[in-house]
Coordinates of C-alpha atoms in Angstrom, one line a residue:
M16 CA -41.2 -39.7 -32.7
H17 CA -39.0 -37.8 -30.3
A18 CA -39.7 -34.1 -29.9
Q19 CA -36.8 -32.0 -31.1
S20 CA -35.4 -29.4 -28.6
S21 CA -35.6 -25.9 -29.7
P22 CA -32.4 -24.2 -30.8
P23 CA -30.8 -21.9 -28.2
K24 CA -31.9 -18.2 -28.4
V25 CA -29.4 -16.0 -30.3
A26 CA -29.8 -12.3 -30.1
A27 CA -29.1 -10.2 -33.2
P28 CA -25.8 -8.3 -32.8
A29 CA -27.6 -5.0 -33.4
V30 CA -30.0 -5.6 -30.6
V31 CA -27.2 -6.5 -28.2
L32 CA -25.4 -3.3 -29.2
A33 CA -28.5 -1.3 -28.6
L34 CA -29.0 -2.8 -25.1
A35 CA -25.4 -2.3 -24.2
C36 CA -25.5 1.3 -25.3
A37 CA -28.8 1.9 -23.4
G38 CA -27.2 0.7 -20.2
S39 CA -24.1 2.7 -20.7
F40 CA -26.1 5.8 -21.6
V41 CA -28.3 5.9 -18.5
V42 CA -25.4 5.1 -16.1
V43 CA -23.1 7.8 -17.6
L44 CA -25.9 10.3 -17.9
D45 CA -26.5 10.0 -14.1
A46 CA -22.9 11.2 -13.4
T47 CA -23.7 14.7 -14.7
I48 CA -27.5 15.2 -14.8
V49 CA -28.0 15.1 -11.0
S50 CA -25.4 17.7 -10.1
V51 CA -27.4 20.5 -11.9
A52 CA -30.4 19.8 -9.7
L53 CA -28.7 19.9 -6.4
P54 CA -29.8 23.5 -5.4
A55 CA -33.4 22.7 -6.1
I56 CA -33.2 19.4 -4.2
R57 CA -31.6 21.2 -1.2
A58 CA -34.4 23.7 -1.1
E59 CA -37.3 21.2 -1.2
L60 CA -35.9 18.4 0.9
A61 CA -34.1 20.6 3.5
F62 CA -30.7 19.1 3.0
G63 CA -27.9 20.5 5.3
P64 CA -24.8 22.0 3.6
A65 CA -22.7 18.9 4.4
A66 CA -25.4 16.4 3.6
L67 CA -26.2 17.7 0.1
S68 CA -23.0 16.3 -1.4
W69 CA -24.1 12.8 -0.4
V70 CA -26.7 13.0 -3.1
V71 CA -23.7 12.4 -5.4
N72 CA -21.4 10.6 -3.0
A73 CA -23.9 7.9 -1.9
Y74 CA -24.2 6.8 -5.5
T75 CA -20.5 7.2 -6.3
L76 CA -19.3 5.2 -3.3
V77 CA -21.5 2.2 -3.9
F78 CA -21.0 2.3 -7.6
A79 CA -17.2 2.3 -7.3
G80 CA -17.1 -0.3 -4.6
F81 CA -19.3 -2.9 -6.3
L82 CA -18.0 -2.7 -9.9
L83 CA -15.4 -5.5 -9.6
L84 CA -18.0 -7.7 -8.0
G85 CA -20.5 -6.8 -10.7
G86 CA -18.1 -8.0 -13.4
R87 CA -17.5 -11.3 -11.6
L88 CA -21.2 -11.9 -11.1
A89 CA -21.8 -11.6 -14.8
D90 CA -19.3 -14.4 -15.4
L91 CA -20.9 -16.6 -12.7
F92 CA -24.6 -16.1 -13.4
G93 CA -24.8 -15.0 -17.0
E94 CA -25.1 -11.7 -18.8
R95 CA -28.9 -11.7 -19.2
A96 CA -29.6 -12.3 -15.5
M97 CA -27.2 -9.5 -14.4
F98 CA -28.4 -7.1 -17.1
V99 CA -32.0 -7.5 -16.0
L100 CA -31.0 -7.3 -12.3
G101 CA -28.7 -4.3 -12.7
M102 CA -31.0 -2.3 -15.0
G103 CA -34.0 -3.3 -12.9
L104 CA -32.4 -2.0 -9.6
F105 CA -31.1 1.1 -11.3
T106 CA -34.5 2.0 -12.8
A107 CA -36.5 1.2 -9.6
A108 CA -34.1 3.4 -7.6
R109 CA -34.4 6.2 -10.1
L110 CA -38.2 6.1 -9.7
A111 CA -37.8 6.0 -5.9
G112 CA -35.5 9.0 -6.0
G113 CA -37.9 11.0 -8.0
L114 CA -40.7 10.2 -5.5
A115 CA -38.6 10.7 -2.4
G116 CA -40.3 12.8 0.3
S117 CA -37.3 13.3 2.5
A118 CA -33.5 13.6 2.4
E119 CA -33.1 10.1 3.9
Q120 CA -35.3 8.5 1.3
L121 CA -33.4 10.1 -1.5
L122 CA -30.0 9.0 -0.1
V123 CA -31.1 5.4 0.2
A124 CA -32.5 5.5 -3.3
R125 CA -29.1 6.8 -4.6
A126 CA -27.2 4.1 -2.8
V127 CA -29.4 1.4 -4.4
Q128 CA -29.0 3.1 -7.7
G129 CA -25.2 2.9 -7.3
L130 CA -25.5 -0.9 -6.7
G131 CA -27.7 -1.3 -9.8
G132 CA -25.2 0.7 -11.9
A133 CA -22.3 -1.4 -10.6
L134 CA -24.0 -4.6 -11.6
L135 CA -25.1 -3.1 -15.0
M136 CA -22.1 -1.3 -16.3
P137 CA -19.6 -4.3 -16.6
V138 CA -22.4 -6.3 -18.4
T139 CA -22.8 -3.7 -21.1
L140 CA -19.1 -4.1 -21.9
S141 CA -19.0 -7.9 -21.6
L142 CA -22.0 -8.3 -23.8
L143 CA -20.1 -6.6 -26.6
T144 CA -16.9 -8.6 -26.1
T145 CA -18.8 -11.9 -26.2
T146 CA -21.0 -11.0 -29.1
F147 CA -18.5 -9.2 -31.4
T148 CA -15.6 -11.6 -31.7
E149 CA -14.2 -10.4 -35.0
P150 CA -11.6 -7.6 -34.3
G151 CA -12.9 -5.1 -36.7
R152 CA -16.6 -5.5 -35.7
R153 CA -15.6 -5.4 -32.0
A154 CA -13.7 -2.2 -32.5
R155 CA -16.6 -0.5 -34.3
A156 CA -19.1 -1.8 -31.6
L157 CA -16.9 -0.5 -28.8
G158 CA -16.5 2.8 -30.6
T159 CA -20.3 3.2 -30.7
W160 CA -20.6 2.2 -27.1
S161 CA -18.0 4.8 -26.1
A162 CA -19.7 7.4 -28.3
V163 CA -23.1 6.9 -26.6
G164 CA -21.4 7.2 -23.2
A165 CA -19.8 10.4 -24.3
L166 CA -23.2 11.7 -25.5
G167 CA -24.6 10.9 -22.1
A168 CA -21.8 12.7 -20.2
A169 CA -22.1 15.8 -22.4
S170 CA -25.9 16.0 -22.5
G171 CA -26.4 15.5 -18.7
P172 CA -25.9 19.1 -17.6
V173 CA -28.1 20.5 -20.4
I174 CA -30.9 18.0 -19.9
G175 CA -30.7 18.4 -16.1
G176 CA -30.8 22.2 -16.4
V177 CA -33.7 22.2 -18.7
L178 CA -35.7 19.7 -16.7
T179 CA -35.0 21.3 -13.4
Q180 CA -36.0 24.7 -14.7
L181 CA -39.1 23.7 -16.6
A182 CA -40.5 20.6 -14.9
G183 CA -38.8 20.4 -11.5
W184 CA -35.8 18.4 -10.1
R185 CA -37.8 15.2 -9.8
W186 CA -37.8 14.8 -13.6
V187 CA -34.0 14.5 -13.5
F188 CA -34.7 11.1 -12.0
F189 CA -37.9 10.2 -13.9
V190 CA -36.4 10.9 -17.4
S191 CA -34.5 7.7 -17.7
V192 CA -37.2 5.4 -16.2
P193 CA -38.9 4.6 -19.5
V194 CA -35.5 3.7 -21.1
G195 CA -34.8 1.3 -18.2
V196 CA -38.2 -0.4 -18.4
L197 CA -37.9 -0.9 -22.1
A198 CA -34.4 -2.2 -21.8
V199 CA -35.4 -4.8 -19.1
V200 CA -38.3 -6.0 -21.2
A201 CA -36.1 -6.3 -24.3
A202 CA -33.3 -8.1 -22.4
V203 CA -35.8 -10.7 -21.1
A204 CA -37.2 -11.2 -24.6
V205 CA -34.1 -11.3 -26.7
L206 CA -30.9 -12.1 -24.7
P207 CA -30.1 -15.8 -24.4
G208 CA -30.3 -17.2 -20.9
R209 CA -27.1 -19.0 -21.2
A210 CA -25.3 -20.5 -18.3
A211 CA -22.3 -18.8 -16.8
T212 CA -19.0 -19.5 -18.6
G213 CA -17.4 -20.8 -15.4
A214 CA -17.7 -24.5 -14.5
R215 CA -18.9 -23.7 -11.0
A216 CA -21.0 -20.8 -9.8
R217 CA -18.9 -20.1 -6.7
L218 CA -18.4 -16.6 -5.3
D219 CA -15.4 -15.5 -3.3
V220 CA -17.4 -13.8 -0.6
I221 CA -14.4 -12.8 1.5
G222 CA -12.7 -11.3 -1.5
A223 CA -15.9 -9.5 -2.5
V224 CA -16.2 -7.9 1.0
L225 CA -12.5 -6.9 1.0
A226 CA -12.5 -5.4 -2.5
T227 CA -15.8 -3.5 -2.0
A228 CA -14.8 -2.1 1.3
G229 CA -11.3 -1.2 0.1
L230 CA -12.5 0.5 -3.1
G231 CA -15.2 2.3 -1.2
A232 CA -12.8 3.6 1.4
L233 CA -10.4 4.8 -1.3
V234 CA -13.1 6.7 -3.1
Y235 CA -14.4 8.1 0.2
A236 CA -10.9 9.4 1.0
M237 CA -10.9 11.3 -2.3
M238 CA -14.2 13.1 -1.3
Q239 CA -12.7 14.6 1.9
P240 CA -12.2 18.3 2.1
S241 CA -8.7 18.2 3.7
V242 CA -5.6 15.9 3.7
Q243 CA -6.1 15.3 7.4
D244 CA -9.6 14.0 6.9
A245 CA -8.6 11.9 3.9
L246 CA -5.6 10.0 5.4
P247 CA -7.5 7.6 7.7
P248 CA -9.9 6.2 5.0
L249 CA -7.0 6.3 2.4
F250 CA -4.7 4.2 4.6
G251 CA -7.6 1.9 5.6
G252 CA -8.6 1.4 2.0
L253 CA -5.1 0.6 0.9
A254 CA -4.7 -1.8 3.7
L255 CA -7.9 -3.6 2.8
L256 CA -6.9 -3.8 -0.9
G257 CA -3.5 -5.2 0.2
I258 CA -5.2 -7.9 2.2
F259 CA -7.5 -8.5 -0.8
L260 CA -4.6 -9.1 -3.1
L261 CA -3.0 -11.4 -0.6
H262 CA -6.2 -13.3 -0.2
Q263 CA -6.5 -13.7 -4.0
A264 CA -2.9 -14.9 -4.3
K265 CA -2.8 -17.3 -1.3
W266 CA -6.1 -18.3 0.2
A267 CA -9.0 -17.9 -2.2
A268 CA -10.1 -21.2 -3.8
D269 CA -12.0 -19.4 -6.6
P270 CA -10.6 -15.9 -6.6
L271 CA -12.8 -12.9 -7.3
L272 CA -9.8 -11.4 -9.3
P273 CA -7.4 -14.2 -10.5
L274 CA -4.1 -12.4 -10.4
E275 CA -2.8 -14.4 -13.4
V276 CA -4.9 -12.1 -15.7
F277 CA -2.3 -9.4 -15.1
R278 CA 0.3 -11.6 -16.8
L279 CA -1.6 -10.8 -20.0
R280 CA 0.2 -7.7 -21.4
S281 CA -2.9 -6.4 -22.9
I282 CA -4.8 -6.4 -19.6
S283 CA -2.1 -4.9 -17.4
S284 CA -1.0 -2.2 -19.9
G285 CA -4.5 -1.3 -20.9
N286 CA -5.6 -0.8 -17.3
L287 CA -2.6 1.2 -16.5
V288 CA -3.1 3.5 -19.5
M289 CA -6.8 3.8 -18.6
F290 CA -5.9 4.9 -15.1
L291 CA -3.6 7.6 -16.3
L292 CA -6.1 8.8 -18.9
G293 CA -8.8 8.8 -16.2
L294 CA -6.7 10.9 -13.9
G295 CA -6.4 13.7 -16.4
F296 CA -9.7 13.5 -18.2
F297 CA -12.7 12.7 -16.0
A298 CA -12.5 15.9 -14.0
S299 CA -12.5 18.0 -17.1
P300 CA -16.3 18.5 -17.5
V301 CA -16.6 19.7 -13.9
L302 CA -13.5 21.9 -14.1
L303 CA -14.5 23.5 -17.4
S304 CA -18.0 24.2 -16.0
L305 CA -16.6 25.6 -12.7
Y306 CA -14.1 27.8 -14.6
L307 CA -16.8 29.3 -16.8
Q308 CA -19.0 30.0 -13.7
D309 CA -16.3 31.2 -11.3
V310 CA -14.2 33.2 -13.7
H311 CA -16.6 34.4 -16.4
G312 CA -19.9 34.4 -14.4
Y313 CA -21.8 31.8 -16.5
S314 CA -25.0 30.3 -15.1
P315 CA -25.1 26.5 -14.6
L316 CA -27.3 26.2 -17.7
Q317 CA -25.0 28.5 -19.8
A318 CA -22.0 26.5 -18.7
G319 CA -23.8 23.2 -19.7
L320 CA -24.6 24.6 -23.1
A321 CA -21.0 25.9 -23.5
Y322 CA -19.8 22.3 -23.0
L323 CA -22.1 20.9 -25.7
P324 CA -19.6 21.4 -28.6
I325 CA -16.9 19.6 -26.6
G326 CA -19.4 16.8 -26.0
F327 CA -20.2 16.6 -29.7
A328 CA -16.4 16.4 -30.4
M329 CA -16.2 13.5 -27.9
F330 CA -19.1 11.7 -29.7
C331 CA -17.3 12.2 -33.1
G332 CA -14.0 11.0 -31.6
A333 CA -15.5 7.9 -30.1
Q334 CA -17.3 7.1 -33.4
T335 CA -14.0 7.5 -35.3
A336 CA -12.0 5.4 -32.9
G337 CA -13.2 2.0 -34.0
A338 CA -12.0 2.4 -37.6
L339 CA -8.8 4.1 -36.4
S340 CA -8.0 1.2 -34.1
V341 CA -8.4 -1.3 -36.9
R342 CA -6.3 0.8 -39.3
L343 CA -3.4 1.8 -37.0
G344 CA -3.6 -1.0 -34.4
T345 CA -4.6 -0.4 -30.7
R346 CA -1.2 0.8 -29.6
R347 CA -0.7 3.5 -32.2
A348 CA -4.3 4.6 -32.0
A349 CA -4.0 5.0 -28.2
V350 CA -0.8 6.9 -28.4
L351 CA -2.1 9.3 -31.1
C352 CA -5.4 9.9 -29.3
C353 CA -3.8 10.5 -25.9
L354 CA -1.4 13.0 -27.5
L355 CA -4.3 14.8 -29.2
G356 CA -6.1 15.0 -25.9
G357 CA -3.0 16.2 -24.1
A358 CA -2.5 18.9 -26.6
G359 CA -6.0 20.1 -26.1
F360 CA -5.5 20.2 -22.3
A361 CA -2.3 22.1 -22.8
G362 CA -4.1 24.6 -25.0
V363 CA -6.7 25.2 -22.4
A364 CA -4.1 25.7 -19.7
A365 CA -2.1 28.2 -21.9
L366 CA -5.1 30.3 -23.1
I367 CA -7.6 30.5 -20.2
G368 CA -7.7 33.7 -18.1
V369 CA -10.0 36.5 -16.9
H370 CA -9.9 38.3 -20.2
A371 CA -9.8 35.3 -22.5
S372 CA -12.6 34.6 -24.9
Y373 CA -14.7 31.4 -24.8
L374 CA -13.9 30.7 -28.4
S375 CA -10.1 30.8 -28.1
S376 CA -9.6 29.5 -24.6
V377 CA -12.3 26.8 -24.2
L378 CA -14.1 25.9 -27.4
L379 CA -11.2 25.3 -29.8
P380 CA -8.8 23.5 -27.5
G381 CA -11.8 21.8 -25.8
I382 CA -12.8 20.3 -29.1
L383 CA -9.3 18.9 -29.5
L384 CA -9.2 17.5 -26.0
G385 CA -12.8 16.1 -26.3
F386 CA -12.1 14.4 -29.6
G387 CA -8.7 12.9 -28.6
T388 CA -9.6 11.6 -25.1
A389 CA -12.9 10.1 -26.2
A390 CA -11.2 8.4 -29.1
A391 CA -8.5 7.0 -26.8
F392 CA -11.0 5.0 -24.8
T393 CA -11.8 2.6 -27.6
P394 CA -8.3 1.2 -28.4
I395 CA -7.5 1.1 -24.6
T396 CA -10.8 -0.8 -24.0
I397 CA -10.0 -3.2 -26.8
S398 CA -6.6 -3.9 -25.3
A399 CA -7.8 -4.2 -21.7
T400 CA -10.7 -6.7 -22.5
G401 CA -9.0 -8.6 -25.3
G402 CA -7.2 -11.9 -25.1
V403 CA -9.0 -13.0 -21.9
P404 CA -10.6 -16.5 -21.6
P405 CA -14.4 -16.3 -22.2
R406 CA -15.0 -17.2 -18.5
H407 CA -13.3 -13.9 -17.5
N408 CA -15.1 -11.5 -19.9
G409 CA -17.2 -10.0 -17.1
L410 CA -14.1 -9.8 -14.8
A411 CA -12.1 -7.9 -17.4
A412 CA -15.0 -5.5 -17.9
G413 CA -15.5 -5.0 -14.2
L414 CA -11.8 -4.4 -13.6
L415 CA -11.6 -1.8 -16.4
N416 CA -14.7 0.0 -15.1
T417 CA -13.3 0.0 -11.6
V418 CA -10.0 1.5 -12.8
R419 CA -12.0 4.2 -14.7
Q420 CA -14.2 5.1 -11.8
T421 CA -11.3 5.1 -9.2
S422 CA -9.0 7.1 -11.4
G423 CA -11.8 9.6 -12.0
A424 CA -12.4 10.1 -8.3
I425 CA -8.7 10.5 -7.6
G426 CA -8.2 12.9 -10.5
L427 CA -11.2 15.1 -9.5
A428 CA -10.0 15.3 -5.9
A429 CA -6.4 16.1 -6.9
L430 CA -7.1 18.6 -9.6
T431 CA -9.7 20.5 -7.7
A432 CA -7.2 20.7 -4.8
A433 CA -4.6 22.1 -7.2
I434 CA -6.8 25.1 -7.9
A435 CA -6.2 26.4 -4.4
W436 CA -9.5 28.5 -4.4
E437 CA -7.8 31.8 -3.6
P438 CA -10.1 34.8 -3.8
G439 CA -10.1 36.9 -6.9
A440 CA -10.7 36.0 -10.6
E441 CA -7.0 36.2 -11.5
A442 CA -6.0 33.8 -8.8
L443 CA -8.8 31.4 -9.7
A444 CA -7.9 31.5 -13.4
H445 CA -4.3 30.7 -12.5
G446 CA -5.4 27.8 -10.4
Y447 CA -7.5 26.3 -13.2
A448 CA -4.5 26.7 -15.5
V449 CA -2.4 24.6 -13.1
A450 CA -5.1 21.9 -13.0
F451 CA -5.3 21.7 -16.8
T452 CA -1.5 21.6 -17.1
A453 CA -1.6 18.6 -14.7
S454 CA -4.3 17.0 -16.9
A455 CA -2.1 17.5 -20.0
A456 CA 0.8 15.9 -18.2
C457 CA -1.3 12.8 -17.3
L458 CA -2.3 12.4 -21.0
A459 CA 1.4 12.7 -22.1
V460 CA 2.4 10.0 -19.6
A461 CA -0.5 7.8 -20.7
A462 CA 0.8 8.2 -24.3
G463 CA 4.3 7.2 -23.3
V464 CA 3.1 4.1 -21.4
A465 CA 0.9 3.1 -24.3
A466 CA 3.9 3.4 -26.7
L467 CA 6.1 1.3 -24.5
A468 CA 3.8 -1.3 -23.0
M469 CA 0.6 -1.9 -25.0
P470 CA 0.7 -4.6 -27.6
R471 CA 0.5 -3.5 -31.2
R472 CA -2.9 -5.2 -31.9

């Protein structure tokens, strides 16, 4: 009698959704929780004024540069392997950051954490697109994934402020370690160790180096304090990305980014709309926090608490977006949500000022912008990751996350530059109004592009 082979492991969809949401939550939480602890980190580890920003920049640069590679590796080596590797690196680096005894140790830990996040984030999305194949269930799963990410972004300043004040800055890093350990154990236990979807596990090493260096240089340019400082890395990054695209089109035997994916209308239009949305939206938590502190004298913790209702509106918008995308179709849902978000930004721009109240100038229009923009992510994500061959699920997820991260860096740099930072509360309030007007314009253009270019479903 021949022994029968055991059936392949199949993870329950609810478990896959929980793991994807856990990965998204810890990565997005990191974007906001660390910034609150920077003054305490500077005091204990003796950071210089210029070096302190690299607590954030070291993570951001590596994260943005490796996202595209992270998505491709998920296609080549399988989702379980990359989830475990990405979450493991991310969690170990968080622990190392909390234990750091010097500025240099913390910066190295942050860079490794950025690499872990870049390997992890595309997998959280590709897990959902491969598990939830029915359009309605996929839309609801992506809505939940987006809602958890919105919750992480909104709760970061509050959690960071409370932990820094009550337990010390090191707990800003320690707090997500148990989540990471549990997620790694669960992924090993329940996710199938299926082979990569591609026929051959070949990596375009030259393309990976060009893309990572080009994206890193582009994001680094956005971090510079002046246009003169930004131009060399900006032109260098654009040149490297140009060579990368030429390499993908002409020379790569197995391209990191097969350019034919852009022939899919859903991919090209979804990523373009995401770029425009990211330009206007991703800077808004920082800008609103700075506005409340600079113009109205809020403390960092007060500003974080003031953002909570907007974060809750983001959570509600993301939760609603799945059903809305099924009911209206991705194109109509994206247009409607971008217009709602743009109206919220326009309301903030029109109402903020030295003598404006928090209720009328921030809370009410902020709820509208939070709900609309967070809801827009789901139909755009459905479009940008739909219709691709299974072997490119990770690639589509990595590309979309790269566009999100890069647009956020560019938007933050451009919008903070628009404020002009002139002395006096009146001048600052005017600068913030200009920045929020620009955000509203980005959302309006995103709605127009979605209406003209995105497929209906």
